[in-house]
Short mmCIF file of N, CA and C in Angstrom, two decimals:
data_model
loop_
_atom_site.label_atom_id
_atom_site.label_comp_id
_atom_site.label_asym_id
_atom_site.label_seq_id
_atom_site.Cartn_x
_atom_site.Cartn_y
_atom_site.Cartn_z
N UNK A 1 103.17 118.48 119.83
CA UNK A 1 102.85 120.45 119.68
C UNK A 1 103.10 120.78 118.11
N UNK A 2 104.39 120.27 117.95
CA UNK A 2 104.67 119.99 116.73
C UNK A 2 104.00 119.51 115.41
N UNK A 3 103.41 120.14 114.67
CA UNK A 3 103.24 118.82 113.28
C UNK A 3 103.94 118.79 112.20
N UNK A 4 104.08 117.69 112.12
CA UNK A 4 105.37 117.46 110.52
C UNK A 4 104.37 116.81 109.68
N UNK A 5 104.73 117.81 107.97
CA UNK A 5 103.79 116.86 107.40
C UNK A 5 104.45 117.25 105.79
N UNK A 6 104.37 115.53 105.41
CA UNK A 6 105.79 115.00 104.27
C UNK A 6 104.62 115.07 102.66
N UNK A 7 106.02 115.70 102.08
CA UNK A 7 105.51 115.72 100.62
C UNK A 7 106.71 115.76 99.90
N UNK A 8 106.88 115.96 98.47
CA UNK A 8 107.33 115.70 97.40
C UNK A 8 107.66 114.57 97.00
N UNK A 9 107.10 113.45 97.23
CA UNK A 9 107.25 111.73 96.55
C UNK A 9 106.81 111.11 95.18
N UNK A 10 107.08 110.47 94.46
CA UNK A 10 106.35 110.12 93.58
C UNK A 10 106.90 109.06 92.87
N UNK A 11 106.57 108.85 91.61
CA UNK A 11 106.97 107.69 90.47
C UNK A 11 108.48 108.30 89.80
N UNK A 12 109.49 107.44 90.21
CA UNK A 12 111.16 107.95 89.17
C UNK A 12 111.69 107.23 88.87
N UNK A 13 112.19 106.79 87.81
CA UNK A 13 113.14 106.17 86.90
C UNK A 13 114.37 105.32 88.08
N UNK A 14 114.82 104.01 88.14
CA UNK A 14 116.31 104.15 88.45
C UNK A 14 117.28 105.29 87.72
N UNK A 15 117.98 105.77 88.87
CA UNK A 15 119.03 106.79 88.74
C UNK A 15 118.24 108.77 88.63
N UNK A 16 117.43 108.34 88.40
CA UNK A 16 116.19 109.61 88.92
C UNK A 16 116.72 110.02 90.76
N UNK A 17 116.23 111.43 90.36
CA UNK A 17 115.76 112.30 91.56
C UNK A 17 114.39 112.44 92.43
N UNK A 18 114.84 113.36 93.23
CA UNK A 18 113.18 113.63 93.96
C UNK A 18 113.70 114.94 95.26
N UNK A 19 112.29 115.34 95.31
CA UNK A 19 113.71 116.21 96.71
C UNK A 19 112.45 116.28 97.49
N UNK A 20 112.86 115.41 99.14
CA UNK A 20 111.11 115.20 99.70
C UNK A 20 111.10 116.71 100.63
N UNK A 21 110.14 116.85 101.07
CA UNK A 21 109.81 118.36 101.98
C UNK A 21 109.39 117.97 103.65
N UNK A 22 109.68 118.15 104.68
CA UNK A 22 108.74 118.31 105.84
C UNK A 22 108.59 119.61 106.42
N UNK A 23 107.86 119.91 106.77
CA UNK A 23 107.06 120.93 106.74
C UNK A 23 106.32 121.04 108.25
N UNK A 24 107.09 122.53 108.67
CA UNK A 24 106.56 122.08 110.58
C UNK A 24 105.55 122.85 110.40
N UNK A 25 104.51 122.55 111.36
CA UNK A 25 103.42 123.65 112.38
C UNK A 25 104.15 125.02 113.03
N UNK A 26 105.61 124.72 114.20
CA UNK A 26 105.96 125.07 114.74
C UNK A 26 108.05 124.72 114.78
N UNK A 27 108.56 125.31 115.22
CA UNK A 27 109.87 125.36 115.12
C UNK A 27 110.43 123.65 115.58
N UNK A 28 110.71 123.07 113.90
CA UNK A 28 111.86 121.83 114.44
C UNK A 28 112.61 121.85 114.83
N UNK A 29 113.33 122.72 115.03
CA UNK A 29 114.50 122.96 115.97
C UNK A 29 114.40 123.13 117.06
N UNK A 30 112.86 122.84 117.27
CA UNK A 30 113.12 122.72 119.00
C UNK A 30 113.74 121.66 118.96
N UNK A 31 113.44 120.22 118.50
CA UNK A 31 114.36 119.37 118.78
C UNK A 31 115.41 118.95 118.93
N UNK A 32 116.02 118.10 119.25
CA UNK A 32 117.54 117.86 118.74
C UNK A 32 118.02 117.97 118.19
N UNK A 33 117.13 117.38 117.04
CA UNK A 33 117.37 116.97 115.33
C UNK A 33 116.28 116.33 114.58
N UNK A 34 115.82 116.61 113.18
CA UNK A 34 114.91 115.41 112.72
C UNK A 34 115.32 115.06 112.36
N UNK A 35 114.75 113.72 111.75
CA UNK A 35 115.18 112.94 111.14
C UNK A 35 114.01 112.37 109.94
N UNK A 36 114.72 112.13 108.57
CA UNK A 36 113.73 111.04 107.51
C UNK A 36 113.84 109.96 107.95
N UNK A 37 112.95 109.48 108.28
CA UNK A 37 112.24 107.46 108.31
C UNK A 37 111.99 107.25 106.94
N UNK A 38 111.89 106.14 106.59
CA UNK A 38 111.10 104.84 105.45
C UNK A 38 110.89 103.43 106.03
N UNK A 39 109.73 103.26 105.47
CA UNK A 39 108.96 101.48 105.72
C UNK A 39 109.21 101.03 104.12
N UNK A 40 109.29 100.52 103.59
CA UNK A 40 109.07 99.80 102.82
C UNK A 40 108.46 98.41 103.17
N UNK A 41 107.26 97.54 102.47
CA UNK A 41 106.08 96.82 102.37
C UNK A 41 107.25 95.77 103.09
N UNK A 42 106.47 95.30 103.90
CA UNK A 42 107.15 93.56 105.05
C UNK A 42 108.79 94.40 105.37
N UNK A 43 109.27 95.05 105.96
CA UNK A 43 110.71 95.76 106.19
C UNK A 43 110.46 96.57 107.57
N UNK A 44 110.71 96.64 108.53
CA UNK A 44 111.09 97.35 109.70
C UNK A 44 111.47 99.09 109.18
N UNK A 45 110.32 99.77 110.31
CA UNK A 45 111.10 101.31 109.31
C UNK A 45 112.62 102.05 109.93
N UNK A 46 113.34 102.28 109.73
CA UNK A 46 114.52 102.67 109.25
C UNK A 46 114.68 104.45 109.45
N UNK A 47 115.58 104.57 109.90
CA UNK A 47 116.14 105.87 109.22
C UNK A 47 117.02 106.20 108.64
N UNK A 48 116.78 107.59 107.39
CA UNK A 48 117.69 107.16 106.29
C UNK A 48 118.26 108.41 106.86
N UNK A 49 118.05 109.58 107.65
CA UNK A 49 118.86 110.77 107.46
C UNK A 49 118.21 111.30 108.40
N UNK A 50 119.45 111.95 109.66
CA UNK A 50 119.36 112.80 110.45
C UNK A 50 120.00 114.21 110.14
N UNK A 51 119.11 115.47 110.99
CA UNK A 51 119.94 116.84 110.72
C UNK A 51 119.57 117.71 112.46
N UNK A 52 120.33 117.80 112.71
CA UNK A 52 120.57 118.13 114.58
C UNK A 52 120.41 120.15 113.89
N UNK A 53 119.71 120.54 115.46
CA UNK A 53 120.01 121.83 115.56
C UNK A 53 120.84 122.43 114.86
N UNK A 54 121.63 121.96 114.88
CA UNK A 54 123.29 122.88 115.01
C UNK A 54 124.17 122.84 113.82
N UNK A 55 122.92 121.82 113.09
CA UNK A 55 123.57 121.54 111.05
C UNK A 55 123.84 120.55 110.47
N UNK A 56 124.27 119.05 111.88
CA UNK A 56 125.64 118.64 111.61
C UNK A 56 124.46 117.05 111.31
N UNK A 57 124.88 116.27 110.33
CA UNK A 57 123.75 115.27 110.01
C UNK A 57 124.68 114.22 109.61
N UNK A 58 123.02 112.53 109.91
CA UNK A 58 123.74 111.83 109.93
C UNK A 58 123.03 110.63 108.98
N UNK A 59 123.66 110.16 108.14
CA UNK A 59 122.94 109.03 107.11
C UNK A 59 122.85 108.45 107.36
N UNK A 60 121.98 106.84 107.06
CA UNK A 60 122.12 105.67 106.56
C UNK A 60 122.98 105.11 106.04
N UNK A 61 123.37 104.03 106.50
CA UNK A 61 124.79 103.36 105.06
C UNK A 61 124.27 102.73 103.79
N UNK A 62 123.19 102.98 103.88
CA UNK A 62 122.80 103.07 102.41
C UNK A 62 121.93 103.97 101.35
N UNK A 63 122.76 105.29 101.94
CA UNK A 63 121.95 105.95 101.06
C UNK A 63 123.18 107.08 101.36
N UNK A 64 124.78 107.29 101.92
CA UNK A 64 125.41 108.01 101.83
C UNK A 64 125.90 107.84 100.39
N UNK A 65 126.09 109.47 100.18
CA UNK A 65 126.28 109.62 99.34
C UNK A 65 125.85 110.08 97.98
N UNK A 66 124.61 109.34 98.52
CA UNK A 66 123.71 109.83 97.21
C UNK A 66 122.16 111.02 97.34
N UNK A 67 121.96 110.73 99.23
CA UNK A 67 121.39 111.53 99.68
C UNK A 67 121.20 112.91 100.65
N UNK A 68 120.74 113.53 100.84
CA UNK A 68 121.81 115.70 101.69
C UNK A 68 120.39 115.15 101.91
N UNK A 69 120.59 115.55 103.72
CA UNK A 69 119.42 116.03 103.66
C UNK A 69 120.05 117.75 104.81
N UNK A 70 118.82 118.95 104.70
CA UNK A 70 119.10 120.24 104.66
C UNK A 70 118.25 120.44 105.39
N UNK A 71 118.37 122.40 106.08
CA UNK A 71 116.64 122.84 106.57
C UNK A 71 117.09 124.41 105.99
N UNK A 72 115.98 124.32 106.31
CA UNK A 72 115.85 125.57 106.08
C UNK A 72 114.67 126.24 107.33
N UNK A 73 115.56 127.33 108.08
CA UNK A 73 114.87 127.70 109.68
C UNK A 73 114.27 128.35 109.83
N UNK A 74 113.80 129.67 108.66
CA UNK A 74 113.73 130.19 108.49
C UNK A 74 111.94 130.04 107.75
N UNK A 75 111.68 128.74 107.27
CA UNK A 75 110.42 128.23 106.49
C UNK A 75 109.94 126.50 107.04
N UNK A 76 110.52 126.85 108.99
CA UNK A 76 110.61 125.63 109.98
C UNK A 76 109.99 124.35 108.53
N UNK A 77 111.07 124.10 107.89
CA UNK A 77 111.43 123.11 106.22
C UNK A 77 112.35 122.10 106.86
N UNK A 78 112.43 121.07 106.73
CA UNK A 78 113.55 119.94 106.36
C UNK A 78 113.65 119.47 105.09
N UNK A 79 114.75 118.71 104.25
CA UNK A 79 114.76 118.75 102.86
C UNK A 79 115.24 117.33 103.34
N UNK A 80 114.84 116.17 101.47
CA UNK A 80 115.20 115.01 101.98
C UNK A 80 115.89 115.11 100.09
N UNK A 81 117.72 115.56 99.94
CA UNK A 81 117.15 115.48 98.43
C UNK A 81 117.63 114.12 97.83
N UNK A 82 117.13 113.27 97.35
CA UNK A 82 117.70 111.54 96.81
C UNK A 82 118.24 111.67 95.21
N UNK A 83 118.98 111.56 95.11
CA UNK A 83 119.88 111.09 94.02
C UNK A 83 119.47 109.61 93.53
N UNK A 84 120.79 109.70 92.82
CA UNK A 84 121.01 108.57 92.12
C UNK A 84 119.78 107.55 93.05
N UNK A 85 118.93 106.95 92.59
CA UNK A 85 117.79 106.87 93.17
C UNK A 85 118.06 105.78 92.40
N UNK A 86 117.26 104.26 93.27
CA UNK A 86 117.27 102.65 93.48
C UNK A 86 116.06 101.83 93.64
N UNK A 87 116.02 101.15 93.60
CA UNK A 87 114.69 100.38 92.68
C UNK A 87 114.45 100.34 95.04
N UNK A 88 115.86 99.48 95.63
CA UNK A 88 115.12 99.56 96.54
C UNK A 88 115.47 100.79 97.76
N UNK A 89 115.38 101.30 97.28
CA UNK A 89 114.59 102.66 98.26
C UNK A 89 113.05 103.71 97.84
N UNK A 90 112.66 102.14 97.03
CA UNK A 90 111.03 102.65 97.16
C UNK A 90 110.28 102.23 98.57
N UNK A 91 109.60 103.29 99.25
CA UNK A 91 109.55 102.87 100.36
C UNK A 91 108.38 104.06 100.80
N UNK A 92 107.65 104.20 101.22
CA UNK A 92 106.88 105.09 102.23
C UNK A 92 107.78 105.88 103.17
N UNK A 93 108.36 107.53 103.12
CA UNK A 93 109.37 107.97 103.34
C UNK A 93 108.58 109.09 104.61
N UNK A 94 108.73 109.23 106.16
CA UNK A 94 107.96 110.18 107.10
C UNK A 94 109.28 110.91 107.73
N UNK A 95 108.76 112.44 108.07
CA UNK A 95 109.88 113.08 108.91
C UNK A 95 109.43 113.20 110.57
N UNK A 96 110.24 112.86 111.34
CA UNK A 96 109.91 113.13 112.92
C UNK A 96 111.10 112.73 113.02
N UNK A 97 110.63 113.29 115.00
CA UNK A 97 111.86 113.81 116.17
C UNK A 97 112.97 112.62 115.95
N UNK A 98 114.62 113.22 116.04
CA UNK A 98 115.46 111.85 115.95
C UNK A 98 116.82 112.37 117.33
N UNK A 99 117.08 112.23 118.17
CA UNK A 99 116.30 110.84 118.21
C UNK A 99 114.43 110.43 119.02
N UNK A 100 113.88 109.69 119.36
CA UNK A 100 113.61 109.41 119.84
C UNK A 100 111.98 109.93 119.47
N UNK A 101 111.91 109.20 117.94
CA UNK A 101 110.30 109.98 117.37
C UNK A 101 109.47 109.83 118.27
N UNK A 102 108.85 111.09 117.89
CA UNK A 102 107.07 110.57 118.57
C UNK A 102 106.59 109.60 117.89
N UNK A 103 105.44 109.30 119.20
CA UNK A 103 104.89 108.66 118.94
C UNK A 103 104.04 108.42 118.03
N UNK A 104 103.50 109.73 117.09
CA UNK A 104 102.25 109.88 116.30
C UNK A 104 103.04 109.80 115.38
N UNK A 105 102.85 109.76 113.80
CA UNK A 105 103.19 109.52 112.20
C UNK A 105 102.84 110.22 111.60
N UNK A 106 103.13 110.94 111.01
CA UNK A 106 101.74 111.86 109.73
C UNK A 106 101.54 110.56 108.74
N UNK A 107 101.24 110.80 107.52
CA UNK A 107 100.28 110.13 106.44
C UNK A 107 101.99 110.12 105.07
N UNK A 108 102.66 110.47 105.32
CA UNK A 108 104.12 109.63 104.65
C UNK A 108 104.00 110.04 103.47
N UNK A 109 104.98 110.26 102.44
CA UNK A 109 105.41 110.32 100.61
C UNK A 109 106.12 109.24 99.86
N UNK A 110 105.02 109.12 99.35
CA UNK A 110 105.65 108.08 98.67
C UNK A 110 106.45 107.45 98.01
N UNK A 111 107.79 107.29 98.03
CA UNK A 111 108.59 107.00 96.95
C UNK A 111 108.59 105.78 96.35
N UNK A 112 108.78 105.83 94.67
CA UNK A 112 108.55 104.26 94.08
C UNK A 112 109.53 104.60 93.04
N UNK A 113 110.98 104.14 93.02
CA UNK A 113 111.96 104.24 91.79
C UNK A 113 111.35 102.28 91.20
N UNK A 114 110.88 103.12 89.69
CA UNK A 114 110.83 102.12 88.81
C UNK A 114 110.80 102.06 87.22
N UNK A 115 111.81 100.90 86.88
CA UNK A 115 111.00 101.18 85.05
C UNK A 115 110.20 100.98 84.51
#
């Protein structure tokens, strides 16, 4: 029912920052939560961060202290502020329901961290 579109990725140098956006056609917060996931070449998809309808957040250990997930309910948008980026953050980033993502994934947005 809810359609999600990711944007904001790009090429940045190590130590740089990006803000990703996840825009929904319906109310994201009809879900228990929304997560940002990422998948690097040759790796399994992993959860990066999640935000609950009540505002609580979860973060993967590898991004704690560097990434911040937030929401704007009026805009039906979830953001991922990514600071102090490292080459190992390079991946395609997706948003989806959390927990239990929907089986349909969007195109994602590519984040490349490289000198």
